[in-house]
GROMACS .gro file of C-alpha atoms in nm:
model
  325
    1MET     CA    1   0.000   0.000   0.000
    2VAL     CA    2   0.121   0.349  -0.087
    3GLY     CA    3   0.251   0.533   0.220
    4ILE     CA    4   0.120   0.885   0.276
    5ILE     CA    5   0.305   1.164   0.457
    6LEU     CA    6   0.110   1.472   0.570
    7ALA     CA    7   0.365   1.755   0.606
    8SER     CA    8   0.286   2.096   0.753
    9HIS     CA    9   0.387   2.402   0.948
   10GLY     CA   10   0.251   2.356   1.300
   11GLU     CA   11   0.000   2.084   1.385
   12PHE     CA   12  -0.217   2.126   1.075
   13ALA     CA   13  -0.103   1.784   0.951
   14LYS     CA   14  -0.217   1.614   1.272
   15GLY     CA   15  -0.554   1.788   1.258
   16ILE     CA   16  -0.629   1.696   0.898
   17MET     CA   17  -0.517   1.340   0.966
   18GLN     CA   18  -0.772   1.321   1.249
   19SER     CA   19  -1.043   1.467   1.024
   20GLY     CA   20  -0.964   1.214   0.755
   21SER     CA   21  -0.997   0.932   1.007
   22MET     CA   22  -1.341   1.057   1.112
   23ILE     CA   23  -1.464   1.024   0.754
   24PHE     CA   24  -1.265   0.733   0.612
   25GLY     CA   25  -1.166   0.539   0.923
   26GLU     CA   26  -0.824   0.477   1.075
   27GLN     CA   27  -0.552   0.429   0.815
   28GLU     CA   28  -0.230   0.232   0.805
   29ASN     CA   29   0.092   0.368   0.654
   30VAL     CA   30  -0.005   0.732   0.707
   31ALA     CA   31   0.201   0.974   0.917
   32ALA     CA   32   0.173   1.341   1.009
   33VAL     CA   33   0.506   1.526   1.017
   34THR     CA   34   0.498   1.873   1.171
   35LEU     CA   35   0.741   2.164   1.175
   36MET     CA   36   0.708   2.335   1.514
   37PRO     CA   37   0.820   2.693   1.595
   38SER     CA   38   1.130   2.580   1.785
   39GLU     CA   39   1.247   2.348   1.507
   40GLY     CA   40   1.454   2.399   1.194
   41PRO     CA   41   1.484   2.227   0.854
   42ASP     CA   42   1.718   1.957   0.983
   43ASP     CA   43   1.476   1.867   1.262
   44PHE     CA   44   1.191   1.834   1.015
   45ARG     CA   45   1.399   1.626   0.776
   46ALA     CA   46   1.492   1.387   1.057
   47LYS     CA   47   1.126   1.344   1.155
   48LEU     CA   48   1.033   1.295   0.791
   49LYS     CA   49   1.287   1.016   0.748
   50GLU     CA   50   1.169   0.849   1.068
   51ALA     CA   51   0.806   0.858   0.955
   52ILE     CA   52   0.882   0.710   0.614
   53ALA     CA   53   1.094   0.438   0.771
   54SER     CA   54   0.791   0.331   0.977
   55PHE     CA   55   0.593   0.237   0.663
   56ASP     CA   56   0.562  -0.125   0.557
   57SER     CA   57   0.735  -0.025   0.232
   58GLN     CA   58   0.925   0.286   0.132
   59GLU     CA   59   0.909   0.216  -0.241
   60GLU     CA   60   0.587   0.411  -0.309
   61VAL     CA   61   0.538   0.728  -0.101
   62LEU     CA   62   0.300   1.019  -0.155
   63ILE     CA   63   0.374   1.342   0.034
   64LEU     CA   64   0.096   1.596   0.083
   65ALA     CA   65   0.247   1.928   0.189
   66ASP     CA   66   0.069   2.240   0.309
   67LEU     CA   67   0.259   2.505   0.113
   68TRP     CA   68   0.470   2.500  -0.202
   69GLY     CA   69   0.815   2.634  -0.122
   70GLY     CA   70   0.781   2.612   0.257
   71THR     CA   71   1.021   2.414   0.473
   72PRO     CA   72   0.800   2.100   0.488
   73PHE     CA   73   0.781   2.100   0.109
   74ASN     CA   74   1.147   2.181   0.057
   75GLN     CA   75   1.273   1.911   0.291
   76SER     CA   76   1.032   1.661   0.140
   77ASN     CA   77   1.160   1.758  -0.202
   78THR     CA   78   1.520   1.676  -0.108
   79LEU     CA   79   1.412   1.320  -0.032
   80PHE     CA   80   1.189   1.309  -0.339
   81GLU     CA   81   1.486   1.381  -0.564
   82GLU     CA   82   1.630   1.045  -0.462
   83HIS     CA   83   1.306   0.862  -0.550
   84LYS     CA   84   1.156   1.071  -0.831
   85ASP     CA   85   1.075   0.762  -1.041
   86LYS     CA   86   0.826   0.638  -0.777
   87TRP     CA   87   0.739   0.905  -0.520
   88ALA     CA   88   0.519   1.214  -0.563
   89ILE     CA   89   0.457   1.542  -0.379
   90VAL     CA   90   0.138   1.747  -0.391
   91SER     CA   91   0.114   2.086  -0.218
   92GLY     CA   92  -0.196   2.275  -0.109
   93MET     CA   93  -0.311   1.985   0.106
   94ASN     CA   94  -0.682   1.990   0.194
   95LEU     CA   95  -0.939   1.743   0.323
   96PRO     CA   96  -1.105   1.652  -0.011
   97MET     CA   97  -0.759   1.577  -0.149
   98LEU     CA   98  -0.674   1.353   0.147
   99ILE     CA   99  -1.003   1.160   0.129
  100GLU     CA  100  -0.953   1.101  -0.242
  101ALA     CA  101  -0.599   0.976  -0.174
  102TYR     CA  102  -0.725   0.728   0.084
  103GLY     CA  103  -0.979   0.593  -0.161
  104ALA     CA  104  -0.734   0.580  -0.449
  105ARG     CA  105  -0.498   0.359  -0.245
  106LEU     CA  106  -0.759   0.084  -0.269
  107ALA     CA  107  -0.724   0.073  -0.647
  108THR     CA  108  -0.358   0.147  -0.723
  109GLU     CA  109  -0.013   0.084  -0.581
  110SER     CA  110   0.141   0.387  -0.755
  111ALA     CA  111   0.203   0.709  -0.563
  112GLN     CA  112   0.230   0.906  -0.883
  113GLU     CA  113  -0.104   0.775  -1.014
  114ILE     CA  114  -0.269   0.879  -0.687
  115ALA     CA  115  -0.107   1.223  -0.708
  116ALA     CA  116  -0.252   1.277  -1.055
  117GLN     CA  117  -0.593   1.154  -0.943
  118ILE     CA  118  -0.630   1.377  -0.637
  119LEU     CA  119  -0.553   1.710  -0.803
  120ASN     CA  120  -0.909   1.767  -0.922
  121SER     CA  121  -1.053   1.677  -0.581
  122GLY     CA  122  -0.824   1.930  -0.414
  123ARG     CA  123  -0.923   2.202  -0.659
  124GLU     CA  124  -1.295   2.119  -0.651
  125GLY     CA  125  -1.282   2.139  -0.273
  126VAL     CA  126  -1.214   2.513  -0.295
  127LYS     CA  127  -1.553   2.687  -0.312
  128VAL     CA  128  -1.695   3.019  -0.200
  129LYS     CA  129  -2.021   3.173  -0.081
  130PRO     CA  130  -2.180   3.383  -0.213
  131GLU     CA  131  -2.137   3.194  -0.538
  132THR     CA  132  -2.124   3.525  -0.728
  133LEU     CA  133  -1.764   3.559  -0.608
  134GLU     CA  134  -1.664   3.260  -0.819
  135PRO     CA  135  -1.473   3.366  -1.131
  136GLU     CA  136  -1.651   3.293  -1.454
  137THR     CA  137  -1.523   2.986  -1.632
  138THR     CA  138  -1.427   3.003  -1.994
  139GLY     CA  139  -1.405   2.748  -2.268
  140ASN     CA  140  -1.547   2.399  -2.238
  141THR     CA  141  -1.408   2.307  -1.898
  142PRO     CA  142  -1.684   2.125  -1.707
  143SER     CA  143  -1.773   2.241  -1.358
  144ALA     CA  144  -1.851   2.019  -1.062
  145SER     CA  145  -2.219   2.106  -1.088
  146ASP     CA  146  -2.263   2.023  -1.457
  147ASN     CA  147  -2.418   1.685  -1.394
  148VAL     CA  148  -2.677   1.824  -1.151
  149SER     CA  149  -2.773   2.123  -1.362
  150ASN     CA  150  -3.111   1.970  -1.440
  151ALA     CA  151  -3.230   2.003  -1.079
  152GLY     CA  152  -3.595   2.105  -1.086
  153THR     CA  153  -3.685   1.895  -1.391
  154PRO     CA  154  -4.020   1.714  -1.351
  155GLY     CA  155  -3.979   1.358  -1.232
  156SER     CA  156  -3.860   1.151  -0.936
  157PHE     CA  157  -3.523   1.023  -0.821
  158GLU     CA  158  -3.368   0.721  -0.987
  159TYR     CA  159  -3.217   0.517  -0.705
  160VAL     CA  160  -2.887   0.379  -0.834
  161LEU     CA  161  -2.771   0.241  -0.496
  162ALA     CA  162  -2.906   0.218  -0.141
  163ARG     CA  163  -2.636   0.110   0.103
  164ILE     CA  164  -2.613   0.030   0.473
  165ASP     CA  165  -2.272   0.144   0.596
  166SER     CA  166  -2.200   0.256   0.951
  167ARG     CA  167  -1.914   0.471   0.815
  168LEU     CA  168  -2.148   0.639   0.564
  169LEU     CA  169  -1.953   0.842   0.306
  170HIS     CA  170  -1.595   0.715   0.299
  171GLY     CA  171  -1.344   0.608   0.038
  172GLN     CA  172  -1.513   0.289  -0.079
  173VAL     CA  173  -1.827   0.489  -0.150
  174ALA     CA  174  -1.664   0.806  -0.280
  175THR     CA  175  -1.446   0.617  -0.526
  176ALA     CA  176  -1.544   0.260  -0.611
  177TRP     CA  177  -1.922   0.279  -0.577
  178THR     CA  178  -1.957   0.631  -0.715
  179LYS     CA  179  -1.761   0.539  -1.025
  180THR     CA  180  -1.970   0.224  -1.073
  181VAL     CA  181  -2.323   0.363  -1.030
  182GLN     CA  182  -2.248   0.727  -1.128
  183PRO     CA  183  -2.489   0.917  -0.901
  184THR     CA  184  -2.556   1.288  -0.932
  185ARG     CA  185  -2.643   1.308  -0.562
  186ILE     CA  186  -2.529   1.121  -0.252
  187ILE     CA  187  -2.790   1.141   0.022
  188VAL     CA  188  -2.707   1.036   0.379
  189VAL     CA  189  -3.036   0.943   0.544
  190SER     CA  190  -2.999   0.969   0.921
  191ASP     CA  191  -3.177   1.158   1.198
  192ASP     CA  192  -2.862   1.156   1.414
  193VAL     CA  193  -2.623   1.286   1.149
  194ALA     CA  194  -2.871   1.552   1.036
  195LYS     CA  195  -2.852   1.696   1.389
  196ASP     CA  196  -2.471   1.686   1.403
  197LYS     CA  197  -2.334   1.995   1.225
  198LEU     CA  198  -1.974   1.874   1.226
  199ARG     CA  199  -2.048   1.533   1.076
  200LYS     CA  200  -2.288   1.690   0.829
  201ASN     CA  201  -2.028   1.940   0.709
  202LEU     CA  202  -1.756   1.677   0.681
  203ILE     CA  203  -1.980   1.452   0.474
  204GLN     CA  204  -2.071   1.735   0.240
  205GLN     CA  205  -1.703   1.819   0.195
  206ALA     CA  206  -1.615   1.456   0.125
  207ALA     CA  207  -1.838   1.430  -0.181
  208PRO     CA  208  -1.640   1.332  -0.491
  209PRO     CA  209  -1.604   1.591  -0.769
  210GLY     CA  210  -1.921   1.648  -0.968
  211VAL     CA  211  -2.152   1.492  -0.708
  212LYS     CA  212  -2.367   1.680  -0.457
  213ALA     CA  213  -2.381   1.540  -0.102
  214HIS     CA  214  -2.678   1.597   0.130
  215VAL     CA  215  -2.772   1.486   0.482
  216VAL     CA  216  -3.144   1.452   0.561
  217PRO     CA  217  -3.358   1.293   0.835
  218VAL     CA  218  -3.553   0.980   0.743
  219ASP     CA  219  -3.889   1.160   0.736
  220HIS     CA  220  -3.752   1.422   0.497
  221MET     CA  221  -3.621   1.151   0.264
  222ILE     CA  222  -3.971   1.005   0.256
  223LYS     CA  223  -4.106   1.345   0.148
  224LEU     CA  224  -3.838   1.377  -0.120
  225ALA     CA  225  -3.921   1.031  -0.254
  226LYS     CA  226  -4.285   1.134  -0.302
  227ASP     CA  227  -4.188   1.449  -0.494
  228ASN     CA  228  -4.230   1.375  -0.865
  229GLN     CA  229  -4.194   1.736  -0.978
  230HIS     CA  230  -3.834   1.837  -0.909
  231PHE     CA  231  -3.592   1.545  -0.937
  232GLY     CA  232  -3.617   1.421  -1.294
  233GLY     CA  233  -3.283   1.297  -1.421
  234GLN     CA  234  -3.133   1.283  -1.071
  235ARG     CA  235  -2.949   0.962  -0.986
  236ALA     CA  236  -2.952   0.915  -0.607
  237LEU     CA  237  -2.714   0.707  -0.398
  238LEU     CA  238  -2.866   0.664  -0.051
  239LEU     CA  239  -2.653   0.588   0.255
  240PHE     CA  240  -2.801   0.452   0.579
  241GLU     CA  241  -2.621   0.382   0.907
  242ASN     CA  242  -2.845   0.089   1.003
  243PRO     CA  243  -3.126  -0.137   0.874
  244GLN     CA  244  -3.381   0.026   1.105
  245ASP     CA  245  -3.358   0.355   0.913
  246VAL     CA  246  -3.394   0.163   0.587
  247LEU     CA  247  -3.710  -0.004   0.715
  248ARG     CA  248  -3.858   0.332   0.819
  249ALA     CA  249  -3.780   0.474   0.477
  250VAL     CA  250  -3.929   0.179   0.289
  251GLU     CA  251  -4.241   0.169   0.505
  252GLY     CA  252  -4.276   0.542   0.448
  253GLY     CA  253  -4.275   0.504   0.072
  254VAL     CA  254  -3.914   0.524  -0.051
  255PRO     CA  255  -3.928   0.278  -0.345
  256LEU     CA  256  -3.618   0.067  -0.285
  257LYS     CA  257  -3.580  -0.281  -0.429
  258THR     CA  258  -3.227  -0.381  -0.331
  259ILE     CA  259  -3.011  -0.290  -0.033
  260ASN     CA  260  -2.634  -0.306  -0.055
  261VAL     CA  261  -2.507  -0.421   0.287
  262GLY     CA  262  -2.152  -0.293   0.318
  263SER     CA  263  -2.056  -0.238   0.680
  264MET     CA  264  -2.219  -0.258   1.023
  265ALA     CA  265  -1.991  -0.170   1.312
  266HIS     CA  266  -1.950  -0.394   1.614
  267SER     CA  267  -2.067  -0.268   1.954
  268ILE     CA  268  -2.162  -0.414   2.291
  269GLY     CA  269  -2.439  -0.670   2.257
  270LYS     CA  270  -2.367  -0.751   1.894
  271VAL     CA  271  -2.215  -1.058   1.733
  272GLN     CA  272  -1.993  -1.046   1.428
  273PRO     CA  273  -2.042  -1.339   1.187
  274ASN     CA  274  -1.792  -1.192   0.939
  275LYS     CA  275  -1.524  -0.922   0.929
  276VAL     CA  276  -1.745  -0.623   0.845
  277LEU     CA  277  -2.098  -0.700   0.966
  278ALA     CA  278  -2.220  -0.710   1.327
  279PHE     CA  279  -2.577  -0.776   1.443
  280ASP     CA  280  -2.798  -0.773   1.749
  281GLN     CA  281  -3.145  -0.928   1.762
  282ASN     CA  282  -3.308  -0.606   1.648
  283ASP     CA  283  -3.087  -0.599   1.339
  284ILE     CA  284  -3.172  -0.957   1.246
  285ASP     CA  285  -3.544  -0.899   1.295
  286THR     CA  286  -3.527  -0.582   1.087
  287PHE     CA  287  -3.358  -0.754   0.794
  288LYS     CA  288  -3.628  -1.021   0.802
  289LYS     CA  289  -3.892  -0.748   0.785
  290LEU     CA  290  -3.715  -0.592   0.489
  291GLU     CA  291  -3.707  -0.930   0.318
  292LYS     CA  292  -4.080  -0.974   0.377
  293ALA     CA  293  -4.133  -0.631   0.224
  294GLY     CA  294  -3.980  -0.766  -0.097
  295LEU     CA  295  -3.627  -0.627  -0.074
  296THR     CA  296  -3.322  -0.823  -0.181
  297PHE     CA  297  -2.975  -0.788  -0.030
  298ASP     CA  298  -2.645  -0.726  -0.208
  299VAL     CA  299  -2.374  -0.803   0.047
  300ARG     CA  300  -2.052  -0.641  -0.081
  301LYS     CA  301  -1.803  -0.385   0.047
  302VAL     CA  302  -1.699  -0.279  -0.302
  303PRO     CA  303  -1.832  -0.361  -0.650
  304SER     CA  304  -1.544  -0.599  -0.726
  305ASP     CA  305  -1.626  -0.824  -0.428
  306SER     CA  306  -1.824  -1.143  -0.474
  307LYS     CA  307  -2.172  -1.121  -0.323
  308GLY     CA  308  -2.231  -1.273   0.019
  309ASN     CA  309  -2.533  -1.485   0.110
  310MET     CA  310  -2.743  -1.276   0.349
  311ASP     CA  311  -2.954  -1.570   0.468
  312GLU     CA  312  -2.642  -1.762   0.571
  313ILE     CA  313  -2.496  -1.456   0.743
  314LEU     CA  314  -2.817  -1.390   0.938
  315ASN     CA  315  -2.849  -1.756   1.038
  316LYS     CA  316  -2.492  -1.758   1.167
  317ALA     CA  317  -2.553  -1.434   1.357
  318GLN     CA  318  -2.870  -1.581   1.512
  319GLN     CA  319  -2.684  -1.894   1.622
  320GLU     CA  320  -2.412  -1.684   1.786
  321LEU     CA  321  -2.669  -1.466   1.962
  322ASN     CA  322  -2.850  -1.777   2.092
  323LYS     CA  323  -2.525  -1.902   2.244
  324VAL     CA  324  -2.475  -1.588   2.452
  325LYS     CA  325  -2.833  -1.567   2.578
   0.00000   0.00000   0.00000
């Protein structure tokens, strides 16, 4: 896996690393290297070498630096010169860029390929309000909002994916699934997240280029699903934290046919029949209700995975729960 260095003046690198973990989950082979006020270039270079040496492999390294020409960049560049056939440096580090890099590591082992891929995400992450302050674009360069420009067209959402994932919008969704189903909107459906301004803002910022991200309560999603006047041509990817919210949405009238089951986090009182799915009795009962409602289950983390058998997984979970009763 490509190693990633986050290099900054002060503790910016540590902060953005923490933010990235909140959205994408804890990451291996990632290190924050900071230049503190009492330190000089040699100190930073020593810390940089130590961080890179901690990676499983030093062959492919991507360095995200805060400022072109600053000490973190310059010292990183001296090491880069010795590995310019494999390594890469990108300056102007921001959160959309970091999230894209995390996701890209799942698909490529090349630091330079990741560097090329994350440039657009970093640039698209720079926006302004009021929108009138945005400079006018010229030529035929597409903007991030081009594929949602038909908002308001008569019609209803087309649901290209509905997914249960306790991590909601993270790299597997923002890269693999988005590229496969090509939504124009990602909608996180959760009462809890809709009330949490920080999580809501982070999710909206993590949307891949060209896709709008929204966070709505379950009842509001039900209202949106019944609106056949404003969402024609809109391809919606729905994200749910748990099966209970899916059941509420379906019973309320959201016309879902298949649920992708990607991740359900373990917590006290739950059993874990496989690496990524954990259940309590309420979860099992809810999935059975969804099945009775006519829904089918697509058990995969990413599109390239083979599909799991939900009946077998639920039966195993039930057996494990019965043992601990």
